[in-house]
């Protein structure tokens, strides 16, 4: 792991100190930290190791301004030094599915991976299998937020944007589906403390 200015937080610390931050310190992202955050997020689990998620990292001010417009003018898009667009590309996954088979499984594993995906998804339409791919990308989206906080950065997950406009801005295929936009940087505000339902309110034990 690359060196950072502060000691990485534990998982518990990252979860407990995470806030939705909309105002950021006006300084560029440390690129080594950024790559490490993406690396950690890419370790998220997925069914059949499909890894349907993709990351589009936007740091260019002009492109961020376009994203802000597509996000109904929300200021955190341009206030943050970077915005990570997390999306799922199930069609790319299907085209290259052999690459997701573990090397330890050899050629039989690669063949088996192709057979499994063709059997499960071959008869589905693009939108249907795309929704499955999105469910996997959402896992990576959560990992991304915790990885960022663990290295001392803050984020705010965003679903309020126009998908078609974001696709056009970034030159993404029509079939991709978005987990969300994620402005990221160092917090310039503390944000609100957690206000959550109790475990008892949310849970049934059997």
mmCIF file with all atom_site columns, C-alpha atoms in Angstrom:
data_model
loop_
_atom_site.group_PDB
_atom_site.id
_atom_site.type_symbol
_atom_site.label_atom_id
_atom_site.label_alt_id
_atom_site.label_comp_id
_atom_site.label_asym_id
_atom_site.label_entity_id
_atom_site.label_seq_id
_atom_site.pdbx_PDB_ins_code
_atom_site.Cartn_x
_atom_site.Cartn_y
_atom_site.Cartn_z
_atom_site.occupancy
_atom_site.B_iso_or_equiv
_atom_site.pdbx_formal_charge
_atom_site.auth_seq_id
_atom_site.auth_comp_id
_atom_site.auth_asym_id
_atom_site.auth_atom_id
_atom_site.pdbx_PDB_model_num
ATOM 1   C CA . UNK A 1 1   ? 0.000   0.000   0.000   1.00 0.00 ? 1   UNK A CA 1
ATOM 2   C CA . UNK A 1 2   ? 1.201   3.468   -0.774  1.00 0.00 ? 2   UNK A CA 1
ATOM 3   C CA . UNK A 1 3   ? 2.121   5.794   2.046   1.00 0.00 ? 3   UNK A CA 1
ATOM 4   C CA . UNK A 1 4   ? -0.461  8.328   3.146   1.00 0.00 ? 4   UNK A CA 1
ATOM 5   C CA . UNK A 1 5   ? -0.225  11.400  5.356   1.00 0.00 ? 5   UNK A CA 1
ATOM 6   C CA . UNK A 1 6   ? -2.122  9.708   8.168   1.00 0.00 ? 6   UNK A CA 1
ATOM 7   C CA . UNK A 1 7   ? -2.358  6.195   9.519   1.00 0.00 ? 7   UNK A CA 1
ATOM 8   C CA . UNK A 1 8   ? -5.177  4.268   7.811   1.00 0.00 ? 8   UNK A CA 1
ATOM 9   C CA . UNK A 1 9   ? -8.307  3.902   9.912   1.00 0.00 ? 9   UNK A CA 1
ATOM 10  C CA . UNK A 1 10  ? -9.584  0.539   11.058  1.00 0.00 ? 10  UNK A CA 1
ATOM 11  C CA . UNK A 1 11  ? -12.742 -0.716  9.387   1.00 0.00 ? 11  UNK A CA 1
ATOM 12  C CA . UNK A 1 12  ? -14.719 0.176   12.512  1.00 0.00 ? 12  UNK A CA 1
ATOM 13  C CA . UNK A 1 13  ? -13.244 3.693   12.580  1.00 0.00 ? 13  UNK A CA 1
ATOM 14  C CA . UNK A 1 14  ? -13.958 4.179   8.879   1.00 0.00 ? 14  UNK A CA 1
ATOM 15  C CA . UNK A 1 15  ? -17.593 3.166   9.297   1.00 0.00 ? 15  UNK A CA 1
ATOM 16  C CA . UNK A 1 16  ? -18.167 5.214   12.445  1.00 0.00 ? 16  UNK A CA 1
ATOM 17  C CA . UNK A 1 17  ? -16.517 8.395   11.135  1.00 0.00 ? 17  UNK A CA 1
ATOM 18  C CA . UNK A 1 18  ? -17.938 8.318   7.610   1.00 0.00 ? 18  UNK A CA 1
ATOM 19  C CA . UNK A 1 19  ? -20.143 11.295  6.834   1.00 0.00 ? 19  UNK A CA 1
ATOM 20  C CA . UNK A 1 20  ? -21.844 12.570  3.698   1.00 0.00 ? 20  UNK A CA 1
ATOM 21  C CA . UNK A 1 21  ? -19.651 15.585  2.906   1.00 0.00 ? 21  UNK A CA 1
ATOM 22  C CA . UNK A 1 22  ? -20.560 18.230  0.347   1.00 0.00 ? 22  UNK A CA 1
ATOM 23  C CA . UNK A 1 23  ? -17.801 20.803  0.932   1.00 0.00 ? 23  UNK A CA 1
ATOM 24  C CA . UNK A 1 24  ? -14.175 19.853  0.411   1.00 0.00 ? 24  UNK A CA 1
ATOM 25  C CA . UNK A 1 25  ? -10.726 21.297  0.972   1.00 0.00 ? 25  UNK A CA 1
ATOM 26  C CA . UNK A 1 26  ? -9.693  22.920  -2.297  1.00 0.00 ? 26  UNK A CA 1
ATOM 27  C CA . UNK A 1 27  ? -6.635  20.839  -3.144  1.00 0.00 ? 27  UNK A CA 1
ATOM 28  C CA . UNK A 1 28  ? -6.007  18.139  -5.761  1.00 0.00 ? 28  UNK A CA 1
ATOM 29  C CA . UNK A 1 29  ? -6.346  14.493  -4.819  1.00 0.00 ? 29  UNK A CA 1
ATOM 30  C CA . UNK A 1 30  ? -3.132  12.667  -4.013  1.00 0.00 ? 30  UNK A CA 1
ATOM 31  C CA . UNK A 1 31  ? -2.952  10.379  -7.054  1.00 0.00 ? 31  UNK A CA 1
ATOM 32  C CA . UNK A 1 32  ? -1.301  7.527   -5.171  1.00 0.00 ? 32  UNK A CA 1
ATOM 33  C CA . UNK A 1 33  ? -4.079  7.624   -2.600  1.00 0.00 ? 33  UNK A CA 1
ATOM 34  C CA . UNK A 1 34  ? -6.677  7.747   -5.351  1.00 0.00 ? 34  UNK A CA 1
ATOM 35  C CA . UNK A 1 35  ? -5.273  4.665   -7.028  1.00 0.00 ? 35  UNK A CA 1
ATOM 36  C CA . UNK A 1 36  ? -5.074  2.833   -3.713  1.00 0.00 ? 36  UNK A CA 1
ATOM 37  C CA . UNK A 1 37  ? -8.709  3.626   -2.963  1.00 0.00 ? 37  UNK A CA 1
ATOM 38  C CA . UNK A 1 38  ? -9.696  2.248   -6.369  1.00 0.00 ? 38  UNK A CA 1
ATOM 39  C CA . UNK A 1 39  ? -7.542  -0.835  -5.817  1.00 0.00 ? 39  UNK A CA 1
ATOM 40  C CA . UNK A 1 40  ? -9.196  -1.545  -2.489  1.00 0.00 ? 40  UNK A CA 1
ATOM 41  C CA . UNK A 1 41  ? -12.667 -1.042  -3.961  1.00 0.00 ? 41  UNK A CA 1
ATOM 42  C CA . UNK A 1 42  ? -11.820 -3.458  -6.763  1.00 0.00 ? 42  UNK A CA 1
ATOM 43  C CA . UNK A 1 43  ? -11.319 -6.179  -4.128  1.00 0.00 ? 43  UNK A CA 1
ATOM 44  C CA . UNK A 1 44  ? -15.079 -6.195  -3.463  1.00 0.00 ? 44  UNK A CA 1
ATOM 45  C CA . UNK A 1 45  ? -16.727 -9.604  -3.846  1.00 0.00 ? 45  UNK A CA 1
ATOM 46  C CA . UNK A 1 46  ? -19.111 -10.458 -6.661  1.00 0.00 ? 46  UNK A CA 1
ATOM 47  C CA . UNK A 1 47  ? -21.093 -13.527 -7.657  1.00 0.00 ? 47  UNK A CA 1
ATOM 48  C CA . UNK A 1 48  ? -18.973 -15.817 -9.853  1.00 0.00 ? 48  UNK A CA 1
ATOM 49  C CA . UNK A 1 49  ? -16.225 -13.185 -9.475  1.00 0.00 ? 49  UNK A CA 1
ATOM 50  C CA . UNK A 1 50  ? -17.962 -11.291 -12.288 1.00 0.00 ? 50  UNK A CA 1
ATOM 51  C CA . UNK A 1 51  ? -16.523 -7.873  -11.313 1.00 0.00 ? 51  UNK A CA 1
ATOM 52  C CA . UNK A 1 52  ? -19.090 -5.992  -13.361 1.00 0.00 ? 52  UNK A CA 1
ATOM 53  C CA . UNK A 1 53  ? -18.132 -2.604  -11.896 1.00 0.00 ? 53  UNK A CA 1
ATOM 54  C CA . UNK A 1 54  ? -16.212 0.076   -13.737 1.00 0.00 ? 54  UNK A CA 1
ATOM 55  C CA . UNK A 1 55  ? -14.831 3.400   -12.475 1.00 0.00 ? 55  UNK A CA 1
ATOM 56  C CA . UNK A 1 56  ? -14.703 6.686   -14.375 1.00 0.00 ? 56  UNK A CA 1
ATOM 57  C CA . UNK A 1 57  ? -12.563 9.161   -12.427 1.00 0.00 ? 57  UNK A CA 1
ATOM 58  C CA . UNK A 1 58  ? -13.269 12.783  -13.297 1.00 0.00 ? 58  UNK A CA 1
ATOM 59  C CA . UNK A 1 59  ? -10.805 15.455  -12.158 1.00 0.00 ? 59  UNK A CA 1
ATOM 60  C CA . UNK A 1 60  ? -10.929 17.840  -15.125 1.00 0.00 ? 60  UNK A CA 1
ATOM 61  C CA . UNK A 1 61  ? -12.839 20.980  -14.010 1.00 0.00 ? 61  UNK A CA 1
ATOM 62  C CA . UNK A 1 62  ? -14.630 21.350  -17.345 1.00 0.00 ? 62  UNK A CA 1
ATOM 63  C CA . UNK A 1 63  ? -15.925 17.783  -17.253 1.00 0.00 ? 63  UNK A CA 1
ATOM 64  C CA . UNK A 1 64  ? -16.942 18.155  -13.608 1.00 0.00 ? 64  UNK A CA 1
ATOM 65  C CA . UNK A 1 65  ? -18.925 21.250  -14.590 1.00 0.00 ? 65  UNK A CA 1
ATOM 66  C CA . UNK A 1 66  ? -20.797 19.183  -17.177 1.00 0.00 ? 66  UNK A CA 1
ATOM 67  C CA . UNK A 1 67  ? -21.465 16.485  -14.588 1.00 0.00 ? 67  UNK A CA 1
ATOM 68  C CA . UNK A 1 68  ? -22.780 19.126  -12.203 1.00 0.00 ? 68  UNK A CA 1
ATOM 69  C CA . UNK A 1 69  ? -25.266 20.263  -14.817 1.00 0.00 ? 69  UNK A CA 1
ATOM 70  C CA . UNK A 1 70  ? -26.344 16.643  -15.352 1.00 0.00 ? 70  UNK A CA 1
ATOM 71  C CA . UNK A 1 71  ? -26.734 16.347  -11.563 1.00 0.00 ? 71  UNK A CA 1
ATOM 72  C CA . UNK A 1 72  ? -29.264 19.187  -11.362 1.00 0.00 ? 72  UNK A CA 1
ATOM 73  C CA . UNK A 1 73  ? -26.644 21.724  -10.310 1.00 0.00 ? 73  UNK A CA 1
ATOM 74  C CA . UNK A 1 74  ? -25.578 20.024  -7.082  1.00 0.00 ? 74  UNK A CA 1
ATOM 75  C CA . UNK A 1 75  ? -22.523 21.932  -5.853  1.00 0.00 ? 75  UNK A CA 1
ATOM 76  C CA . UNK A 1 76  ? -20.567 19.022  -4.393  1.00 0.00 ? 76  UNK A CA 1
ATOM 77  C CA . UNK A 1 77  ? -19.765 17.790  -7.900  1.00 0.00 ? 77  UNK A CA 1
ATOM 78  C CA . UNK A 1 78  ? -17.500 20.729  -8.693  1.00 0.00 ? 78  UNK A CA 1
ATOM 79  C CA . UNK A 1 79  ? -16.504 21.422  -5.079  1.00 0.00 ? 79  UNK A CA 1
ATOM 80  C CA . UNK A 1 80  ? -14.817 18.031  -4.746  1.00 0.00 ? 80  UNK A CA 1
ATOM 81  C CA . UNK A 1 81  ? -11.361 17.573  -6.304  1.00 0.00 ? 81  UNK A CA 1
ATOM 82  C CA . UNK A 1 82  ? -12.525 14.349  -7.958  1.00 0.00 ? 82  UNK A CA 1
ATOM 83  C CA . UNK A 1 83  ? -15.741 12.555  -8.801  1.00 0.00 ? 83  UNK A CA 1
ATOM 84  C CA . UNK A 1 84  ? -15.766 8.802   -9.234  1.00 0.00 ? 84  UNK A CA 1
ATOM 85  C CA . UNK A 1 85  ? -18.566 7.573   -11.469 1.00 0.00 ? 85  UNK A CA 1
ATOM 86  C CA . UNK A 1 86  ? -19.323 3.956   -10.607 1.00 0.00 ? 86  UNK A CA 1
ATOM 87  C CA . UNK A 1 87  ? -21.172 2.001   -13.258 1.00 0.00 ? 87  UNK A CA 1
ATOM 88  C CA . UNK A 1 88  ? -21.802 -1.564  -14.314 1.00 0.00 ? 88  UNK A CA 1
ATOM 89  C CA . UNK A 1 89  ? -20.958 -2.889  -17.766 1.00 0.00 ? 89  UNK A CA 1
ATOM 90  C CA . UNK A 1 90  ? -22.458 -6.339  -17.984 1.00 0.00 ? 90  UNK A CA 1
ATOM 91  C CA . UNK A 1 91  ? -21.939 -6.578  -21.733 1.00 0.00 ? 91  UNK A CA 1
ATOM 92  C CA . UNK A 1 92  ? -18.190 -6.067  -21.373 1.00 0.00 ? 92  UNK A CA 1
ATOM 93  C CA . UNK A 1 93  ? -18.217 -8.633  -18.570 1.00 0.00 ? 93  UNK A CA 1
ATOM 94  C CA . UNK A 1 94  ? -19.882 -11.190 -20.829 1.00 0.00 ? 94  UNK A CA 1
ATOM 95  C CA . UNK A 1 95  ? -17.484 -10.549 -23.691 1.00 0.00 ? 95  UNK A CA 1
ATOM 96  C CA . UNK A 1 96  ? -14.426 -11.113 -21.484 1.00 0.00 ? 96  UNK A CA 1
ATOM 97  C CA . UNK A 1 97  ? -15.863 -13.479 -18.879 1.00 0.00 ? 97  UNK A CA 1
ATOM 98  C CA . UNK A 1 98  ? -13.016 -16.009 -19.167 1.00 0.00 ? 98  UNK A CA 1
ATOM 99  C CA . UNK A 1 99  ? -10.716 -13.402 -17.616 1.00 0.00 ? 99  UNK A CA 1
ATOM 100 C CA . UNK A 1 100 ? -12.709 -13.571 -14.366 1.00 0.00 ? 100 UNK A CA 1
ATOM 101 C CA . UNK A 1 101 ? -11.943 -17.267 -13.823 1.00 0.00 ? 101 UNK A CA 1
ATOM 102 C CA . UNK A 1 102 ? -9.276  -17.807 -11.177 1.00 0.00 ? 102 UNK A CA 1
ATOM 103 C CA . UNK A 1 103 ? -5.910  -18.830 -12.694 1.00 0.00 ? 103 UNK A CA 1
ATOM 104 C CA . UNK A 1 104 ? -5.736  -21.685 -10.212 1.00 0.00 ? 104 UNK A CA 1
ATOM 105 C CA . UNK A 1 105 ? -8.676  -23.301 -11.948 1.00 0.00 ? 105 UNK A CA 1
ATOM 106 C CA . UNK A 1 106 ? -6.770  -23.574 -15.233 1.00 0.00 ? 106 UNK A CA 1
ATOM 107 C CA . UNK A 1 107 ? -8.315  -23.868 -18.680 1.00 0.00 ? 107 UNK A CA 1
ATOM 108 C CA . UNK A 1 108 ? -11.192 -25.895 -17.278 1.00 0.00 ? 108 UNK A CA 1
ATOM 109 C CA . UNK A 1 109 ? -12.109 -22.942 -15.086 1.00 0.00 ? 109 UNK A CA 1
ATOM 110 C CA . UNK A 1 110 ? -12.083 -20.535 -18.026 1.00 0.00 ? 110 UNK A CA 1
ATOM 111 C CA . UNK A 1 111 ? -14.307 -22.857 -20.055 1.00 0.00 ? 111 UNK A CA 1
ATOM 112 C CA . UNK A 1 112 ? -16.620 -23.379 -17.116 1.00 0.00 ? 112 UNK A CA 1
ATOM 113 C CA . UNK A 1 113 ? -16.942 -19.648 -16.546 1.00 0.00 ? 113 UNK A CA 1
ATOM 114 C CA . UNK A 1 114 ? -17.998 -19.118 -20.155 1.00 0.00 ? 114 UNK A CA 1
ATOM 115 C CA . UNK A 1 115 ? -20.484 -21.985 -19.985 1.00 0.00 ? 115 UNK A CA 1
ATOM 116 C CA . UNK A 1 116 ? -22.028 -20.712 -16.757 1.00 0.00 ? 116 UNK A CA 1
ATOM 117 C CA . UNK A 1 117 ? -22.492 -17.135 -17.931 1.00 0.00 ? 117 UNK A CA 1
ATOM 118 C CA . UNK A 1 118 ? -23.847 -18.153 -21.328 1.00 0.00 ? 118 UNK A CA 1
ATOM 119 C CA . UNK A 1 119 ? -26.340 -20.483 -19.640 1.00 0.00 ? 119 UNK A CA 1
ATOM 120 C CA . UNK A 1 120 ? -27.515 -18.001 -17.009 1.00 0.00 ? 120 UNK A CA 1
ATOM 121 C CA . UNK A 1 121 ? -27.496 -14.756 -18.996 1.00 0.00 ? 121 UNK A CA 1
ATOM 122 C CA . UNK A 1 122 ? -27.597 -15.777 -22.648 1.00 0.00 ? 122 UNK A CA 1
ATOM 123 C CA . UNK A 1 123 ? -31.390 -15.797 -22.832 1.00 0.00 ? 123 UNK A CA 1
ATOM 124 C CA . UNK A 1 124 ? -31.837 -12.535 -20.908 1.00 0.00 ? 124 UNK A CA 1
ATOM 125 C CA . UNK A 1 125 ? -32.155 -9.188  -22.616 1.00 0.00 ? 125 UNK A CA 1
ATOM 126 C CA . UNK A 1 126 ? -29.552 -6.465  -22.100 1.00 0.00 ? 126 UNK A CA 1
ATOM 127 C CA . UNK A 1 127 ? -31.581 -4.564  -19.507 1.00 0.00 ? 127 UNK A CA 1
ATOM 128 C CA . UNK A 1 128 ? -32.368 -7.667  -17.456 1.00 0.00 ? 128 UNK A CA 1
ATOM 129 C CA . UNK A 1 129 ? -28.823 -8.932  -17.174 1.00 0.00 ? 129 UNK A CA 1
ATOM 130 C CA . UNK A 1 130 ? -27.654 -5.349  -16.763 1.00 0.00 ? 130 UNK A CA 1
ATOM 131 C CA . UNK A 1 131 ? -29.739 -5.100  -13.600 1.00 0.00 ? 131 UNK A CA 1
ATOM 132 C CA . UNK A 1 132 ? -27.956 -8.164  -12.219 1.00 0.00 ? 132 UNK A CA 1
ATOM 133 C CA . UNK A 1 133 ? -24.624 -6.577  -13.058 1.00 0.00 ? 133 UNK A CA 1
ATOM 134 C CA . UNK A 1 134 ? -25.676 -3.420  -11.232 1.00 0.00 ? 134 UNK A CA 1
ATOM 135 C CA . UNK A 1 135 ? -26.409 -5.407  -8.081  1.00 0.00 ? 135 UNK A CA 1
ATOM 136 C CA . UNK A 1 136 ? -22.757 -6.481  -8.109  1.00 0.00 ? 136 UNK A CA 1
ATOM 137 C CA . UNK A 1 137 ? -21.473 -2.954  -8.782  1.00 0.00 ? 137 UNK A CA 1
ATOM 138 C CA . UNK A 1 138 ? -23.413 -1.669  -5.787  1.00 0.00 ? 138 UNK A CA 1
ATOM 139 C CA . UNK A 1 139 ? -21.214 -3.827  -3.560  1.00 0.00 ? 139 UNK A CA 1
ATOM 140 C CA . UNK A 1 140 ? -18.098 -2.145  -4.953  1.00 0.00 ? 140 UNK A CA 1
ATOM 141 C CA . UNK A 1 141 ? -19.743 1.255   -4.446  1.00 0.00 ? 141 UNK A CA 1
ATOM 142 C CA . UNK A 1 142 ? -19.983 0.546   -0.725  1.00 0.00 ? 142 UNK A CA 1
ATOM 143 C CA . UNK A 1 143 ? -16.397 -0.705  -0.603  1.00 0.00 ? 143 UNK A CA 1
ATOM 144 C CA . UNK A 1 144 ? -15.288 2.469   -2.382  1.00 0.00 ? 144 UNK A CA 1
ATOM 145 C CA . UNK A 1 145 ? -16.764 4.737   0.273   1.00 0.00 ? 145 UNK A CA 1
ATOM 146 C CA . UNK A 1 146 ? -15.141 2.799   3.103   1.00 0.00 ? 146 UNK A CA 1
ATOM 147 C CA . UNK A 1 147 ? -11.787 2.599   1.309   1.00 0.00 ? 147 UNK A CA 1
ATOM 148 C CA . UNK A 1 148 ? -11.855 6.363   0.870   1.00 0.00 ? 148 UNK A CA 1
ATOM 149 C CA . UNK A 1 149 ? -12.682 7.019   4.495   1.00 0.00 ? 149 UNK A CA 1
ATOM 150 C CA . UNK A 1 150 ? -10.067 4.515   5.622   1.00 0.00 ? 150 UNK A CA 1
ATOM 151 C CA . UNK A 1 151 ? -7.385  6.623   3.935   1.00 0.00 ? 151 UNK A CA 1
ATOM 152 C CA . UNK A 1 152 ? -8.708  9.865   5.393   1.00 0.00 ? 152 UNK A CA 1
ATOM 153 C CA . UNK A 1 153 ? -10.949 11.009  2.548   1.00 0.00 ? 153 UNK A CA 1
ATOM 154 C CA . UNK A 1 154 ? -14.638 11.791  2.479   1.00 0.00 ? 154 UNK A CA 1
ATOM 155 C CA . UNK A 1 155 ? -17.430 11.211  0.007   1.00 0.00 ? 155 UNK A CA 1
ATOM 156 C CA . UNK A 1 156 ? -21.118 11.681  -0.629  1.00 0.00 ? 156 UNK A CA 1
ATOM 157 C CA . UNK A 1 157 ? -23.045 9.061   -2.643  1.00 0.00 ? 157 UNK A CA 1
ATOM 158 C CA . UNK A 1 158 ? -25.253 10.572  -5.333  1.00 0.00 ? 158 UNK A CA 1
ATOM 159 C CA . UNK A 1 159 ? -28.140 9.098   -7.287  1.00 0.00 ? 159 UNK A CA 1
ATOM 160 C CA . UNK A 1 160 ? -29.705 12.421  -8.278  1.00 0.00 ? 160 UNK A CA 1
ATOM 161 C CA . UNK A 1 161 ? -28.501 12.858  -11.866 1.00 0.00 ? 161 UNK A CA 1
ATOM 162 C CA . UNK A 1 162 ? -29.600 12.254  -15.435 1.00 0.00 ? 162 UNK A CA 1
ATOM 163 C CA . UNK A 1 163 ? -28.049 8.955   -16.585 1.00 0.00 ? 163 UNK A CA 1
ATOM 164 C CA . UNK A 1 164 ? -28.329 9.645   -20.312 1.00 0.00 ? 164 UNK A CA 1
ATOM 165 C CA . UNK A 1 165 ? -26.501 12.948  -19.946 1.00 0.00 ? 165 UNK A CA 1
ATOM 166 C CA . UNK A 1 166 ? -23.725 11.348  -17.881 1.00 0.00 ? 166 UNK A CA 1
ATOM 167 C CA . UNK A 1 167 ? -23.315 8.632   -20.507 1.00 0.00 ? 167 UNK A CA 1
ATOM 168 C CA . UNK A 1 168 ? -23.015 11.280  -23.206 1.00 0.00 ? 168 UNK A CA 1
ATOM 169 C CA . UNK A 1 169 ? -20.505 13.354  -21.230 1.00 0.00 ? 169 UNK A CA 1
ATOM 170 C CA . UNK A 1 170 ? -18.251 10.372  -20.531 1.00 0.00 ? 170 UNK A CA 1
ATOM 171 C CA . UNK A 1 171 ? -18.791 8.580   -23.839 1.00 0.00 ? 171 UNK A CA 1
ATOM 172 C CA . UNK A 1 172 ? -20.196 5.469   -22.149 1.00 0.00 ? 172 UNK A CA 1
ATOM 173 C CA . UNK A 1 173 ? -22.260 2.820   -23.963 1.00 0.00 ? 173 UNK A CA 1
ATOM 174 C CA . UNK A 1 174 ? -26.034 3.064   -23.748 1.00 0.00 ? 174 UNK A CA 1
ATOM 175 C CA . UNK A 1 175 ? -26.338 -0.274  -21.911 1.00 0.00 ? 175 UNK A CA 1
ATOM 176 C CA . UNK A 1 176 ? -24.288 0.624   -18.816 1.00 0.00 ? 176 UNK A CA 1
ATOM 177 C CA . UNK A 1 177 ? -26.091 1.144   -15.519 1.00 0.00 ? 177 UNK A CA 1
ATOM 178 C CA . UNK A 1 178 ? -24.984 3.495   -12.741 1.00 0.00 ? 178 UNK A CA 1
ATOM 179 C CA . UNK A 1 179 ? -24.379 2.657   -9.106  1.00 0.00 ? 179 UNK A CA 1
ATOM 180 C CA . UNK A 1 180 ? -23.876 6.376   -8.501  1.00 0.00 ? 180 UNK A CA 1
ATOM 181 C CA . UNK A 1 181 ? -21.624 9.405   -8.574  1.00 0.00 ? 181 UNK A CA 1
ATOM 182 C CA . UNK A 1 182 ? -19.137 9.782   -5.722  1.00 0.00 ? 182 UNK A CA 1
ATOM 183 C CA . UNK A 1 183 ? -17.508 13.164  -5.078  1.00 0.00 ? 183 UNK A CA 1
ATOM 184 C CA . UNK A 1 184 ? -14.351 12.578  -3.039  1.00 0.00 ? 184 UNK A CA 1
ATOM 185 C CA . UNK A 1 185 ? -11.832 14.732  -1.203  1.00 0.00 ? 185 UNK A CA 1
ATOM 186 C CA . UNK A 1 186 ? -10.784 16.004  2.226   1.00 0.00 ? 186 UNK A CA 1
ATOM 187 C CA . UNK A 1 187 ? -13.681 17.346  4.264   1.00 0.00 ? 187 UNK A CA 1
ATOM 188 C CA . UNK A 1 188 ? -14.035 21.094  4.753   1.00 0.00 ? 188 UNK A CA 1
ATOM 189 C CA . UNK A 1 189 ? -17.063 20.572  6.993   1.00 0.00 ? 189 UNK A CA 1
ATOM 190 C CA . UNK A 1 190 ? -17.899 17.986  9.618   1.00 0.00 ? 190 UNK A CA 1
ATOM 191 C CA . UNK A 1 191 ? -21.279 16.983  8.305   1.00 0.00 ? 191 UNK A CA 1
ATOM 192 C CA . UNK A 1 192 ? -24.096 15.645  10.427  1.00 0.00 ? 192 UNK A CA 1
ATOM 193 C CA . UNK A 1 193 ? -23.440 12.803  12.891  1.00 0.00 ? 193 UNK A CA 1
ATOM 194 C CA . UNK A 1 194 ? -25.153 9.493   12.248  1.00 0.00 ? 194 UNK A CA 1
ATOM 195 C CA . UNK A 1 195 ? -28.897 9.302   12.824  1.00 0.00 ? 195 UNK A CA 1
ATOM 196 C CA . UNK A 1 196 ? -29.921 5.709   12.237  1.00 0.00 ? 196 UNK A CA 1
ATOM 197 C CA . UNK A 1 197 ? -32.601 3.227   13.242  1.00 0.00 ? 197 UNK A CA 1
ATOM 198 C CA . UNK A 1 198 ? -31.626 0.900   16.067  1.00 0.00 ? 198 UNK A CA 1
ATOM 199 C CA . UNK A 1 199 ? -30.543 -2.641  15.283  1.00 0.00 ? 199 UNK A CA 1
ATOM 200 C CA . UNK A 1 200 ? -33.758 -3.822  16.957  1.00 0.00 ? 200 UNK A CA 1
ATOM 201 C CA . UNK A 1 201 ? -35.858 -1.679  14.616  1.00 0.00 ? 201 UNK A CA 1
ATOM 202 C CA . UNK A 1 202 ? -34.187 -3.144  11.542  1.00 0.00 ? 202 UNK A CA 1
ATOM 203 C CA . UNK A 1 203 ? -33.637 -6.766  12.505  1.00 0.00 ? 203 UNK A CA 1
ATOM 204 C CA . UNK A 1 204 ? -35.545 -9.980  13.034  1.00 0.00 ? 204 UNK A CA 1
ATOM 205 C CA . UNK A 1 205 ? -33.690 -12.844 14.667  1.00 0.00 ? 205 UNK A CA 1
ATOM 206 C CA . UNK A 1 206 ? -34.690 -16.422 13.916  1.00 0.00 ? 206 UNK A CA 1
#
